[in-house]
Amino acid sequence: MVPRILRGAVLDALERQAAVAIVGPRQSGKTTLARQIGKDRRAIYLDLEDRDDRNRLDEPVLFLDSVADRLVILDEIHRAPELFQTLRGVIDRGREQGKGVGRFLILGSASIDLLRQSGESLAGRITYLDLGPFSVGEVEATLANRERLWLRGGFPMSYLAPDDEASLSWRKDFIRTYLERDVPAFGPRVPAATLERLWTMLAHRQGTLLNASALAHALEVSPQSVTRYVDLLVDLLLVRRLPPMHANVGKRLVKSPKVYIRDSGIVHALLGIPSLTALAGHPVVGRSWEGSAIETLVSALPWPAFASFYRTQAGAEIDLVIEYPSRELWAIEIKRSLSAKPGRGFHVACEDIRPARRFVVHAGDDRYPVSATIEGIGLSELAREIRGSA
């Protein structure tokens, strides 16, 4: 078992809130984490994709009131959205009886679905926590493990597969399952072949500016359709749209977001990259590593810190800008090499926005000053520093 960083946050939330929702893509480890937590609490686990478990909730109020002293885990909650209104009443009655915390652990595979269903009925009664695939802070800190995580991605079944071939096979099945089963369940009907082509095109364009018109021309659909399809992949937590930073610097800034497929293993599966050797010679190699690093760092952000990138029309660029509630800015350049040497565009961009801290993330472990104002740092250490900056 790989210990998950989120476990502590889930336990803390259960001590102060009636319901806690763990949101993440399918197969990211939500059920495993929930069952681990439930072991110590005599939890009742209900998989709402299972007919027998759904039948136990035919009379939900009676059933939930009968187990008021136990944690109830509701997996794949989107299969029974009508439960949210019921949960509100159960939680409110529990509060009146002095049982106002640690009642429900809710698992869901799409952020927008949970937010839409629970936003009106469970406001003030639920805490949301995001669980992605494994990150560099959750695997054993060796170069071999970091490279395996980069190649295979962080989905547990992919990362823990016995070899690269088995991992790639799992990821291809994962993609097929999403296209044929999960996408139709969550969103408007989208032709599987069209969405697969779009997903593959996004993999080829990993970390580039979103150009809906160019994608639409290649797919022979409208730009509005492309935007809707990308929205769906974002909502399913498979794609990240990194917004451009808006700053009053007197320069022309790009306005389009960057788009990243969130799991590097899925990028490599879509592009048919089977091994580290093949990845090293592929044109996507640098952008793949950048995407993996950005996902690690953004996932470590404490709420309500905000992530963006900075780019001017003249080419000055910062790969990742973190803005804290205090308005303090951190500027982060990402390099796949073992040396931390920022480009000229990073220096120019930093002069524009004047960040409080400046980092160059490299592929090694060492931390050292690059200049009087810039630190070279490994990815794992910077993720820990970001996580501890709340």
Short mmCIF file of C-alpha atoms in Angstrom, two decimals:
data_model
loop_
_atom_site.label_atom_id
_atom_site.label_comp_id
_atom_site.label_asym_id
_atom_site.label_seq_id
_atom_site.Cartn_x
_atom_site.Cartn_y
_atom_site.Cartn_z
CA MET A 1 0.00 0.00 0.00
CA VAL A 2 1.24 3.50 -0.87
CA PRO A 3 0.42 6.01 1.92
CA ARG A 4 -1.61 8.92 0.60
CA ILE A 5 -0.82 12.48 1.64
CA LEU A 6 -4.54 13.34 1.66
CA ARG A 7 -5.34 10.87 4.46
CA GLY A 8 -4.56 13.35 7.23
CA ALA A 9 -6.73 16.05 5.65
CA VAL A 10 -9.66 13.60 5.35
CA LEU A 11 -9.37 12.59 9.01
CA ASP A 12 -9.21 16.23 10.12
CA ALA A 13 -12.24 17.12 8.01
CA LEU A 14 -14.27 14.22 9.46
CA GLU A 15 -13.63 15.63 12.95
CA ARG A 16 -15.21 18.98 12.10
CA GLN A 17 -17.70 18.40 9.29
CA ALA A 18 -20.75 16.19 8.77
CA ALA A 19 -19.85 15.15 5.22
CA VAL A 20 -16.54 14.95 3.41
CA ALA A 21 -16.32 14.46 -0.34
CA ILE A 22 -13.20 12.97 -1.93
CA VAL A 23 -13.22 13.97 -5.57
CA GLY A 24 -10.88 12.52 -8.17
CA PRO A 25 -10.76 10.67 -11.48
CA ARG A 26 -11.68 7.02 -11.62
CA GLN A 27 -9.03 4.57 -10.43
CA SER A 28 -7.08 7.27 -8.56
CA GLY A 29 -7.38 5.44 -5.24
CA LYS A 30 -10.45 7.05 -3.65
CA THR A 31 -12.08 3.75 -2.67
CA THR A 32 -8.87 2.29 -1.25
CA LEU A 33 -8.27 5.39 0.88
CA ALA A 34 -11.89 5.48 2.06
CA ARG A 35 -11.85 1.81 3.05
CA GLN A 36 -8.62 2.32 5.00
CA ILE A 37 -10.19 5.19 6.93
CA GLY A 38 -13.43 3.26 7.38
CA LYS A 39 -11.67 0.28 8.99
CA ASP A 40 -11.07 2.22 12.18
CA ARG A 41 -14.61 3.59 12.29
CA ARG A 42 -16.79 0.49 11.67
CA ALA A 43 -17.83 2.18 8.44
CA ILE A 44 -20.57 0.96 6.15
CA TYR A 45 -19.45 0.96 2.52
CA LEU A 46 -22.03 1.32 -0.25
CA ASP A 47 -21.04 1.20 -3.91
CA LEU A 48 -23.83 2.99 -5.72
CA GLU A 49 -22.88 1.32 -9.00
CA ASP A 50 -23.87 -1.99 -7.36
CA ARG A 51 -27.58 -2.79 -7.60
CA ASP A 52 -27.71 -4.55 -4.22
CA ASP A 53 -26.11 -1.60 -2.46
CA ARG A 54 -28.50 0.82 -4.16
CA ASN A 55 -31.42 -1.35 -3.06
CA ARG A 56 -30.35 -0.90 0.55
CA LEU A 57 -31.16 2.77 0.06
CA ASP A 58 -34.69 2.27 -1.26
CA GLU A 59 -35.80 3.90 2.00
CA PRO A 60 -32.76 6.09 2.56
CA VAL A 61 -33.94 7.98 5.63
CA LEU A 62 -34.83 4.81 7.50
CA PHE A 63 -31.55 3.13 6.57
CA LEU A 64 -29.30 6.10 7.35
CA ASP A 65 -31.05 6.84 10.64
CA SER A 66 -30.55 3.19 11.66
CA VAL A 67 -26.77 3.55 11.29
CA ALA A 68 -26.45 7.02 12.80
CA ASP A 69 -23.52 5.94 14.98
CA ARG A 70 -21.39 4.76 12.05
CA LEU A 71 -19.53 6.41 9.21
CA VAL A 72 -21.28 5.75 5.88
CA ILE A 73 -19.12 5.66 2.74
CA LEU A 74 -21.07 6.41 -0.44
CA ASP A 75 -19.01 5.52 -3.52
CA GLU A 76 -19.82 6.85 -7.02
CA ILE A 77 -22.43 9.24 -5.65
CA HIS A 78 -23.30 10.50 -9.14
CA ARG A 79 -25.26 7.26 -9.64
CA ALA A 80 -27.81 8.42 -7.06
CA PRO A 81 -27.89 12.24 -7.12
CA GLU A 82 -31.30 12.27 -5.44
CA LEU A 83 -29.51 11.26 -2.23
CA PHE A 84 -28.11 14.73 -1.68
CA GLN A 85 -31.43 16.17 -0.57
CA THR A 86 -31.90 13.22 1.78
CA LEU A 87 -28.44 13.70 3.25
CA ARG A 88 -29.27 17.30 4.11
CA GLY A 89 -32.18 16.26 6.30
CA VAL A 90 -30.24 13.41 7.91
CA ILE A 91 -27.31 15.72 8.70
CA ASP A 92 -29.55 18.43 10.16
CA ARG A 93 -31.34 15.95 12.41
CA GLY A 94 -28.01 14.54 13.49
CA ARG A 95 -26.80 17.98 14.48
CA GLU A 96 -29.87 18.46 16.65
CA GLN A 97 -29.06 15.17 18.37
CA GLY A 98 -25.38 16.05 18.89
CA LYS A 99 -24.14 13.86 16.02
CA GLY A 100 -23.05 16.60 13.69
CA VAL A 101 -19.64 15.43 12.44
CA GLY A 102 -18.11 12.45 10.69
CA ARG A 103 -21.35 11.05 9.27
CA PHE A 104 -20.63 10.61 5.56
CA LEU A 105 -17.61 10.04 3.33
CA ILE A 106 -18.70 10.68 -0.26
CA LEU A 107 -16.66 9.61 -3.29
CA GLY A 108 -17.11 11.02 -6.78
CA SER A 109 -15.34 10.92 -10.11
CA ALA A 110 -16.32 14.30 -11.54
CA SER A 111 -16.01 17.62 -9.81
CA ILE A 112 -18.77 19.48 -11.61
CA ASP A 113 -21.33 16.78 -10.96
CA LEU A 114 -20.74 16.80 -7.23
CA LEU A 115 -20.66 20.57 -7.04
CA ARG A 116 -23.85 20.95 -9.03
CA GLN A 117 -25.77 18.35 -7.06
CA SER A 118 -24.57 19.27 -3.59
CA GLY A 119 -23.99 23.00 -3.92
CA GLU A 120 -27.60 23.89 -3.18
CA SER A 121 -28.45 21.20 -0.65
CA LEU A 122 -25.27 20.60 1.38
CA ALA A 123 -23.80 24.10 1.63
CA GLY A 124 -22.11 24.44 5.02
CA ARG A 125 -22.38 20.71 5.62
CA ILE A 126 -19.67 19.32 3.33
CA THR A 127 -15.93 19.66 2.77
CA TYR A 128 -14.41 18.87 -0.63
CA LEU A 129 -10.98 17.32 -0.99
CA ASP A 130 -9.22 16.42 -4.24
CA LEU A 131 -7.41 13.10 -4.66
CA GLY A 132 -5.37 12.71 -7.80
CA PRO A 133 -3.13 9.81 -8.86
CA PHE A 134 0.14 9.20 -6.99
CA SER A 135 2.51 12.16 -6.78
CA VAL A 136 6.28 12.28 -6.30
CA GLY A 137 5.77 12.86 -2.58
CA GLU A 138 3.93 9.54 -2.24
CA VAL A 139 6.38 7.16 -3.90
CA GLU A 140 9.76 6.09 -2.55
CA ALA A 141 12.24 8.89 -3.20
CA THR A 142 14.56 7.27 -5.74
CA LEU A 143 15.38 8.33 -9.29
CA ALA A 144 14.07 5.01 -10.63
CA ASN A 145 10.71 5.52 -8.94
CA ARG A 146 10.41 9.11 -10.17
CA GLU A 147 11.12 8.03 -13.72
CA ARG A 148 8.64 5.16 -13.46
CA LEU A 149 6.04 7.61 -12.13
CA TRP A 150 6.72 9.97 -15.02
CA LEU A 151 6.49 7.23 -17.68
CA ARG A 152 3.53 5.29 -16.26
CA GLY A 153 1.69 8.13 -14.55
CA GLY A 154 0.27 8.00 -11.06
CA PHE A 155 -2.85 5.87 -11.39
CA PRO A 156 -2.14 3.09 -8.85
CA MET A 157 -2.84 0.15 -11.18
CA SER A 158 -0.57 1.66 -13.81
CA TYR A 159 2.27 2.68 -11.52
CA LEU A 160 2.26 -0.62 -9.60
CA ALA A 161 2.00 -2.85 -12.71
CA PRO A 162 4.66 -5.59 -12.91
CA ASP A 163 6.27 -4.09 -16.02
CA ASP A 164 5.94 -1.25 -18.52
CA GLU A 165 4.03 -3.41 -21.00
CA ALA A 166 1.36 -4.32 -18.45
CA SER A 167 1.14 -0.69 -17.36
CA LEU A 168 0.62 0.54 -20.93
CA SER A 169 -2.04 -2.11 -21.49
CA TRP A 170 -3.90 -0.96 -18.36
CA ARG A 171 -3.78 2.66 -19.46
CA LYS A 172 -5.14 1.83 -22.91
CA ASP A 173 -8.03 -0.05 -21.29
CA PHE A 174 -8.57 2.92 -18.95
CA ILE A 175 -8.85 5.30 -21.91
CA ARG A 176 -11.25 2.97 -23.70
CA THR A 177 -13.44 2.62 -20.61
CA TYR A 178 -13.68 6.39 -20.17
CA LEU A 179 -14.59 6.91 -23.82
CA GLU A 180 -17.18 4.13 -24.04
CA ARG A 181 -18.71 4.19 -20.56
CA ASP A 182 -17.80 7.07 -18.29
CA VAL A 183 -18.03 10.03 -20.64
CA PRO A 184 -21.60 9.14 -21.73
CA ALA A 185 -22.54 8.73 -18.05
CA PHE A 186 -21.30 12.18 -17.04
CA GLY A 187 -21.85 14.46 -19.97
CA PRO A 188 -23.73 15.07 -23.20
CA ARG A 189 -23.39 12.41 -25.84
CA VAL A 190 -20.02 12.83 -27.54
CA PRO A 191 -18.89 10.43 -30.30
CA ALA A 192 -16.17 8.27 -28.75
CA ALA A 193 -14.02 8.44 -31.88
CA THR A 194 -14.15 12.25 -31.92
CA LEU A 195 -13.28 12.55 -28.25
CA GLU A 196 -10.41 10.08 -28.61
CA ARG A 197 -8.99 12.11 -31.50
CA LEU A 198 -9.29 15.29 -29.45
CA TRP A 199 -7.67 13.66 -26.42
CA THR A 200 -4.79 12.45 -28.63
CA MET A 201 -4.40 15.88 -30.21
CA LEU A 202 -4.20 17.44 -26.75
CA ALA A 203 -1.47 14.92 -25.88
CA HIS A 204 0.52 16.01 -28.95
CA ARG A 205 -0.01 19.62 -27.88
CA GLN A 206 0.68 19.01 -24.18
CA GLY A 207 1.40 22.30 -22.39
CA THR A 208 0.59 24.56 -25.35
CA LEU A 209 -1.97 27.33 -25.63
CA LEU A 210 -5.51 26.17 -26.30
CA ASN A 211 -6.46 26.95 -29.91
CA ALA A 212 -10.05 25.80 -30.28
CA SER A 213 -10.25 26.94 -33.90
CA ALA A 214 -7.26 24.85 -35.00
CA LEU A 215 -8.53 21.80 -33.14
CA ALA A 216 -12.01 22.29 -34.58
CA HIS A 217 -10.63 22.45 -38.12
CA ALA A 218 -8.73 19.19 -37.63
CA LEU A 219 -11.75 17.47 -36.08
CA GLU A 220 -14.25 18.97 -38.56
CA VAL A 221 -16.47 20.28 -35.78
CA SER A 222 -17.23 23.78 -34.53
CA PRO A 223 -14.93 25.66 -32.11
CA GLN A 224 -17.87 25.72 -29.68
CA SER A 225 -17.97 21.91 -29.77
CA VAL A 226 -14.24 21.72 -29.06
CA THR A 227 -14.65 24.06 -26.10
CA ARG A 228 -17.52 21.91 -24.80
CA TYR A 229 -15.51 18.70 -25.20
CA VAL A 230 -12.49 20.20 -23.41
CA ASP A 231 -14.81 21.42 -20.65
CA LEU A 232 -16.02 17.84 -20.21
CA LEU A 233 -12.47 16.47 -19.92
CA VAL A 234 -11.69 19.20 -17.37
CA ASP A 235 -14.82 18.34 -15.39
CA LEU A 236 -13.82 14.67 -15.40
CA LEU A 237 -10.47 15.74 -13.87
CA LEU A 238 -8.53 14.36 -16.84
CA VAL A 239 -7.38 17.70 -18.29
CA ARG A 240 -6.11 20.85 -16.57
CA ARG A 241 -6.67 24.29 -18.06
CA LEU A 242 -3.96 26.56 -16.62
CA PRO A 243 -5.10 30.19 -16.94
CA PRO A 244 -2.84 33.05 -17.99
CA MET A 245 -1.90 35.55 -15.31
CA HIS A 246 -3.54 38.94 -15.62
CA ALA A 247 -1.15 41.65 -14.52
CA ASN A 248 -1.03 45.39 -15.06
CA VAL A 249 2.51 45.51 -16.43
CA GLY A 250 2.00 47.64 -19.52
CA LYS A 251 2.73 44.75 -21.88
CA ARG A 252 0.60 42.64 -24.17
CA LEU A 253 -0.10 39.33 -22.49
CA VAL A 254 -1.42 36.12 -24.00
CA LYS A 255 -5.07 35.49 -23.16
CA SER A 256 -5.50 31.80 -23.97
CA PRO A 257 -5.06 29.13 -21.29
CA LYS A 258 -2.52 26.35 -21.50
CA VAL A 259 -3.92 22.84 -21.61
CA TYR A 260 -2.33 19.81 -19.96
CA ILE A 261 -3.49 16.21 -19.76
CA ARG A 262 -3.16 15.80 -16.02
CA ASP A 263 -1.57 12.35 -15.90
CA SER A 264 1.69 11.87 -17.79
CA GLY A 265 1.02 8.14 -18.20
CA ILE A 266 -2.18 8.90 -20.10
CA VAL A 267 -0.23 11.29 -22.35
CA HIS A 268 2.24 8.52 -23.17
CA ALA A 269 -0.50 5.93 -23.73
CA LEU A 270 -2.36 8.22 -26.14
CA LEU A 271 0.89 8.75 -28.07
CA GLY A 272 1.88 5.08 -27.99
CA ILE A 273 5.09 5.65 -25.99
CA PRO A 274 5.98 2.31 -24.33
CA SER A 275 9.24 2.99 -22.49
CA LEU A 276 11.60 5.62 -21.08
CA THR A 277 13.90 5.04 -24.05
CA ALA A 278 11.11 5.81 -26.50
CA LEU A 279 10.01 8.79 -24.41
CA ALA A 280 13.53 10.28 -24.38
CA GLY A 281 13.50 10.49 -28.18
CA HIS A 282 9.92 11.74 -28.58
CA PRO A 283 9.15 15.41 -29.36
CA VAL A 284 6.75 15.60 -26.38
CA VAL A 285 9.42 14.68 -23.80
CA GLY A 286 10.04 18.18 -22.42
CA ARG A 287 6.41 19.20 -22.33
CA SER A 288 5.47 15.88 -20.78
CA TRP A 289 7.88 16.44 -17.89
CA GLU A 290 6.67 20.02 -17.54
CA GLY A 291 3.07 18.86 -17.33
CA SER A 292 3.93 16.22 -14.75
CA ALA A 293 5.78 18.81 -12.64
CA ILE A 294 2.97 21.37 -12.88
CA GLU A 295 0.38 18.77 -11.85
CA THR A 296 2.51 17.86 -8.82
CA LEU A 297 2.94 21.48 -7.75
CA VAL A 298 -0.62 22.63 -8.38
CA SER A 299 -2.00 19.61 -6.53
CA ALA A 300 0.09 20.64 -3.51
CA LEU A 301 -1.36 24.15 -3.36
CA PRO A 302 -3.09 25.10 -0.11
CA TRP A 303 -6.51 26.67 -0.52
CA PRO A 304 -7.11 29.40 -1.69
CA ALA A 305 -3.76 29.89 -3.42
CA PHE A 306 -4.11 30.33 -7.18
CA ALA A 307 -1.97 28.98 -10.03
CA SER A 308 -1.43 30.51 -13.46
CA PHE A 309 1.32 31.11 -16.01
CA TYR A 310 2.77 34.36 -17.31
CA ARG A 311 3.60 35.04 -20.95
CA THR A 312 3.93 38.21 -22.98
CA GLN A 313 3.46 38.47 -26.70
CA ALA A 314 7.21 39.24 -26.88
CA GLY A 315 8.10 35.86 -25.34
CA ALA A 316 8.86 36.59 -21.68
CA GLU A 317 7.45 33.62 -19.76
CA ILE A 318 7.10 32.01 -16.35
CA ASP A 319 5.92 28.39 -16.46
CA LEU A 320 4.01 28.57 -13.17
CA VAL A 321 3.01 31.53 -11.01
CA ILE A 322 1.55 30.91 -7.56
CA GLU A 323 -0.43 33.70 -5.96
CA TYR A 324 -1.15 33.43 -2.25
CA PRO A 325 -4.02 35.19 -0.44
CA SER A 326 -1.46 37.67 0.91
CA ARG A 327 -0.81 38.63 -2.75
CA GLU A 328 2.70 37.18 -2.48
CA LEU A 329 3.85 35.69 -5.79
CA TRP A 330 6.14 32.70 -6.43
CA ALA A 331 7.63 32.31 -9.91
CA ILE A 332 8.63 28.82 -11.03
CA GLU A 333 10.62 27.79 -14.09
CA ILE A 334 10.60 24.06 -14.96
CA LYS A 335 13.62 22.31 -16.47
CA ARG A 336 13.92 18.59 -17.26
CA SER A 337 17.73 18.67 -17.00
CA LEU A 338 19.71 18.11 -13.80
CA SER A 339 20.96 21.71 -13.88
CA ALA A 340 18.85 24.73 -13.00
CA LYS A 341 19.57 27.41 -15.53
CA PRO A 342 16.65 29.73 -16.30
CA GLY A 343 16.25 31.28 -19.71
CA ARG A 344 16.33 34.98 -20.47
CA GLY A 345 12.55 35.06 -20.79
CA PHE A 346 12.20 34.00 -17.14
CA HIS A 347 14.42 36.88 -15.97
CA VAL A 348 12.48 39.40 -18.05
CA ALA A 349 9.14 38.08 -16.82
CA CYS A 350 10.28 38.23 -13.19
CA GLU A 351 11.23 41.87 -13.68
CA ASP A 352 7.66 42.45 -14.87
CA ILE A 353 5.80 40.91 -11.95
CA ARG A 354 8.40 41.12 -9.14
CA PRO A 355 7.71 37.79 -7.39
CA ALA A 356 8.73 37.38 -3.75
CA ARG A 357 10.39 34.02 -4.47
CA ARG A 358 11.87 32.56 -7.64
CA PHE A 359 12.59 28.89 -8.27
CA VAL A 360 13.95 26.72 -11.04
CA VAL A 361 12.73 23.13 -10.70
CA HIS A 362 15.18 20.57 -12.07
CA ALA A 363 15.18 16.77 -12.35
CA GLY A 364 17.64 16.20 -9.50
CA ASP A 365 17.44 16.45 -5.71
CA ASP A 366 19.93 19.20 -4.89
CA ARG A 367 18.91 22.62 -3.65
CA TYR A 368 21.27 25.50 -4.30
CA PRO A 369 21.32 29.20 -5.19
CA VAL A 370 21.32 29.91 -8.91
CA SER A 371 21.70 33.63 -8.28
CA ALA A 372 21.04 36.10 -5.50
CA THR A 373 17.29 35.85 -6.13
CA ILE A 374 16.75 32.40 -7.71
CA GLU A 375 16.92 28.94 -6.12
CA GLY A 376 17.42 25.66 -7.92
CA ILE A 377 15.30 22.96 -6.30
CA GLY A 378 14.05 19.40 -6.87
CA LEU A 379 10.39 18.78 -7.59
CA SER A 380 9.65 16.79 -4.42
CA GLU A 381 11.17 19.41 -2.14
CA LEU A 382 9.33 22.30 -3.78
CA ALA A 383 6.03 20.40 -3.54
CA ARG A 384 6.64 19.94 0.19
CA GLU A 385 7.45 23.63 0.60
CA ILE A 386 4.28 24.65 -1.23
CA ARG A 387 2.20 22.22 0.83
CA GLY A 388 3.61 23.65 4.03
CA SER A 389 3.09 27.28 3.04
CA ALA A 390 -0.56 27.41 4.15
#
